[in-house]
mmCIF file of C-alpha atoms in Angstrom:
data_model
loop_
_atom_site.group_PDB
_atom_site.id
_atom_site.type_symbol
_atom_site.label_atom_id
_atom_site.label_comp_id
_atom_site.label_asym_id
_atom_site.label_seq_id
_atom_site.Cartn_x
_atom_site.Cartn_y
_atom_site.Cartn_z
ATOM 1 C CA MET A 2 0.000 0.000 0.000
ATOM 2 C CA VAL A 3 1.275 3.495 -0.808
ATOM 3 C CA PHE A 4 0.633 6.762 0.956
ATOM 4 C CA GLU A 5 -2.770 7.968 -0.267
ATOM 5 C CA THR A 6 -3.948 11.188 1.281
ATOM 6 C CA THR A 7 -7.017 13.030 0.226
ATOM 7 C CA GLY A 8 -8.987 15.101 2.676
ATOM 8 C CA LYS A 9 -8.733 17.529 5.553
ATOM 9 C CA PHE A 10 -6.804 16.946 8.753
ATOM 10 C CA GLN A 11 -6.511 19.087 11.886
ATOM 11 C CA LEU A 12 -3.708 18.994 14.412
ATOM 12 C CA VAL A 13 -4.910 17.376 17.655
ATOM 13 C CA VAL A 14 -1.621 16.393 19.358
ATOM 14 C CA GLY A 15 1.250 18.814 18.948
ATOM 15 C CA ASP A 16 4.286 17.441 20.873
ATOM 16 C CA ASP A 17 4.845 21.134 21.555
ATOM 17 C CA ASP A 18 8.050 20.855 23.610
ATOM 18 C CA ASN A 19 9.981 18.871 20.995
ATOM 19 C CA TYR A 20 8.498 20.829 18.087
ATOM 20 C CA GLY A 21 9.584 24.037 19.841
ATOM 21 C CA LYS A 22 13.127 22.675 20.159
ATOM 22 C CA ILE A 23 13.231 21.981 16.415
ATOM 23 C CA MET A 24 11.982 25.480 15.607
ATOM 24 C CA GLU A 25 14.576 26.955 17.976
ATOM 25 C CA ALA A 26 17.349 24.873 16.384
ATOM 26 C CA VAL A 27 16.515 26.201 12.891
ATOM 27 C CA GLY A 28 16.535 29.776 14.176
ATOM 28 C CA ILE A 29 12.866 30.708 14.475
ATOM 29 C CA PRO A 30 12.535 33.600 16.957
ATOM 30 C CA PRO A 31 10.821 32.901 20.331
ATOM 31 C CA GLU A 32 7.719 35.006 19.607
ATOM 32 C CA LYS A 33 7.058 33.131 16.349
ATOM 33 C CA ARG A 34 7.661 29.761 18.022
ATOM 34 C CA GLN A 35 5.072 30.557 20.701
ATOM 35 C CA LYS A 36 2.530 31.625 18.088
ATOM 36 C CA VAL A 37 3.088 28.501 15.957
ATOM 37 C CA ILE A 38 2.838 26.177 18.977
ATOM 38 C CA SER A 39 -0.524 27.698 19.922
ATOM 39 C CA LEU A 40 -2.012 26.947 16.482
ATOM 40 C CA ARG A 41 -4.126 23.939 15.558
ATOM 41 C CA PRO A 42 -3.784 24.124 11.767
ATOM 42 C CA ILE A 43 -6.008 22.422 9.216
ATOM 43 C CA CYS A 44 -4.323 20.868 6.176
ATOM 44 C CA GLU A 45 -6.097 19.632 3.064
ATOM 45 C CA TYR A 46 -4.396 17.193 0.706
ATOM 46 C CA SER A 47 -5.369 16.211 -2.812
ATOM 47 C CA HIS A 48 -3.514 14.521 -5.633
ATOM 48 C CA ASP A 49 -3.696 13.187 -9.133
ATOM 49 C CA GLY A 50 -1.010 10.548 -9.595
ATOM 50 C CA ASP A 51 2.285 12.108 -8.499
ATOM 51 C CA GLN A 52 0.884 15.671 -8.653
ATOM 52 C CA TYR A 53 0.007 16.810 -5.124
ATOM 53 C CA LYS A 54 -1.567 19.892 -3.605
ATOM 54 C CA VAL A 55 -1.670 20.794 0.064
ATOM 55 C CA SER A 56 -3.527 23.779 1.484
ATOM 56 C CA GLY A 57 -3.207 24.945 5.039
ATOM 57 C CA SER A 58 -4.983 27.380 7.282
ATOM 58 C CA ALA A 59 -4.638 28.478 10.875
ATOM 59 C CA GLU A 60 -6.140 31.300 12.882
ATOM 60 C CA GLY A 61 -4.198 34.508 12.347
ATOM 61 C CA PHE A 62 -2.336 33.312 9.232
ATOM 62 C CA PRO A 63 -3.369 33.644 5.595
ATOM 63 C CA GLU A 64 -4.346 30.409 3.865
ATOM 64 C CA ARG A 65 -1.445 28.916 1.953
ATOM 65 C CA SER A 66 -1.243 26.240 -0.679
ATOM 66 C CA LYS A 67 1.525 24.532 -2.568
ATOM 67 C CA ASP A 68 1.709 22.142 -5.451
ATOM 68 C CA PHE A 69 4.454 19.581 -5.755
ATOM 69 C CA VAL A 70 5.465 16.535 -7.746
ATOM 70 C CA LEU A 71 6.988 13.510 -6.081
ATOM 71 C CA ASN A 72 10.756 13.144 -6.442
ATOM 72 C CA VAL A 73 11.259 16.706 -7.772
ATOM 73 C CA GLU A 74 13.187 19.255 -5.689
ATOM 74 C CA GLN A 75 11.519 22.653 -5.487
ATOM 75 C CA GLU A 76 12.074 25.945 -3.718
ATOM 76 C CA GLU A 77 9.562 26.903 -1.036
ATOM 77 C CA THR A 78 9.095 29.694 1.462
ATOM 78 C CA THR A 79 8.109 28.607 4.960
ATOM 79 C CA MET A 80 5.366 30.360 6.963
ATOM 80 C CA ASP A 81 8.064 32.299 8.832
ATOM 81 C CA GLY A 82 9.735 33.428 5.600
ATOM 82 C CA ARG A 83 12.692 31.040 5.384
ATOM 83 C CA LYS A 84 13.728 29.864 1.894
ATOM 84 C CA VAL A 85 14.095 26.079 1.698
ATOM 85 C CA LYS A 86 14.347 23.352 -0.936
ATOM 86 C CA SER A 87 11.967 20.416 -0.516
ATOM 87 C CA THR A 88 11.719 16.997 -2.093
ATOM 88 C CA TYR A 89 8.733 14.714 -1.424
ATOM 89 C CA LYS A 90 8.985 10.937 -1.849
ATOM 90 C CA ARG A 91 6.816 7.918 -1.171
ATOM 91 C CA ASN A 92 8.179 5.316 1.181
ATOM 92 C CA GLY A 93 5.684 2.461 1.422
ATOM 93 C CA LYS A 94 2.762 3.757 3.504
ATOM 94 C CA SER A 95 4.566 7.018 4.246
ATOM 95 C CA MET A 96 5.335 10.228 2.420
ATOM 96 C CA VAL A 97 8.707 11.678 3.339
ATOM 97 C CA GLN A 98 9.658 15.322 2.814
ATOM 98 C CA HIS A 99 13.282 16.441 2.996
ATOM 99 C CA GLU A 100 13.411 20.192 3.619
ATOM 100 C CA VAL A 101 16.926 21.569 3.103
ATOM 101 C CA GLN A 102 17.533 24.802 5.021
ATOM 102 C CA GLU A 103 19.618 27.753 3.780
ATOM 103 C CA ASN A 104 22.519 26.550 5.972
ATOM 104 C CA GLY A 105 22.438 23.087 4.327
ATOM 105 C CA SER A 106 20.868 21.228 7.258
ATOM 106 C CA THR A 107 17.754 19.132 6.665
ATOM 107 C CA ILE A 108 14.414 18.708 8.425
ATOM 108 C CA VAL A 109 12.679 15.411 7.594
ATOM 109 C CA TYR A 110 8.882 15.138 7.802
ATOM 110 C CA GLU A 111 7.486 11.599 7.614
ATOM 111 C CA ARG A 112 3.691 11.442 7.204
ATOM 112 C CA GLU A 113 1.738 8.207 7.626
ATOM 113 C CA ILE A 114 -2.004 7.588 7.657
ATOM 114 C CA LYS A 115 -3.236 5.310 10.445
ATOM 115 C CA GLY A 116 -7.030 4.971 10.319
ATOM 116 C CA ASP A 117 -8.449 8.500 10.546
ATOM 117 C CA ASP A 118 -5.185 9.984 11.804
ATOM 118 C CA MET A 119 -2.154 11.323 9.998
ATOM 119 C CA HIS A 120 0.980 10.845 12.092
ATOM 120 C CA VAL A 121 3.831 13.227 11.338
ATOM 121 C CA LYS A 122 7.330 12.518 12.634
ATOM 122 C CA ILE A 123 9.629 15.546 12.335
ATOM 123 C CA THR A 124 13.373 15.023 12.656
ATOM 124 C CA TYR A 125 16.113 17.664 12.756
ATOM 125 C CA GLY A 126 19.520 16.464 13.927
ATOM 126 C CA ASN A 127 18.950 14.799 17.315
ATOM 127 C CA HIS A 128 15.531 16.433 17.766
ATOM 128 C CA VAL A 129 12.346 14.446 17.053
ATOM 129 C CA ALA A 130 8.755 15.660 17.375
ATOM 130 C CA ASN A 131 5.622 13.611 16.724
ATOM 131 C CA ARG A 132 2.380 15.339 15.747
ATOM 132 C CA VAL A 133 -1.038 13.814 15.097
ATOM 133 C CA PHE A 134 -3.702 15.233 12.790
ATOM 134 C CA LYS A 135 -7.315 13.930 12.858
ATOM 135 C CA ARG A 136 -9.303 13.564 9.626
ATOM 136 C CA LEU A 137 -12.209 16.031 9.520
#
């Protein structure tokens, strides 16, 4: 089975302490980290073959969307304005995103659907955060 995501998901478990440590390690200022940790964003995924679209919204932030193709590196701008290069790949039941920072370091996001939940494991160096989104 491959990673097949279509639908809306909202963050229900944030692993805020570890996620905050990752944001701190990549240089996000304290006031932005606090704001991001307080959010419970909604993400909507759709795809047609290897063409994907994800839209996200959270209170106090404009809605954002991005299109991507599996296995193709692309430039992106994060919500806090950082320029990164991301590549999305399938890995069995997971979708893995490698987000290369301006300094060359990489954040890895591994998304896996388990029932009505999307589990997201975020790894940056020795820091790991686990977040859970519930299907709406």
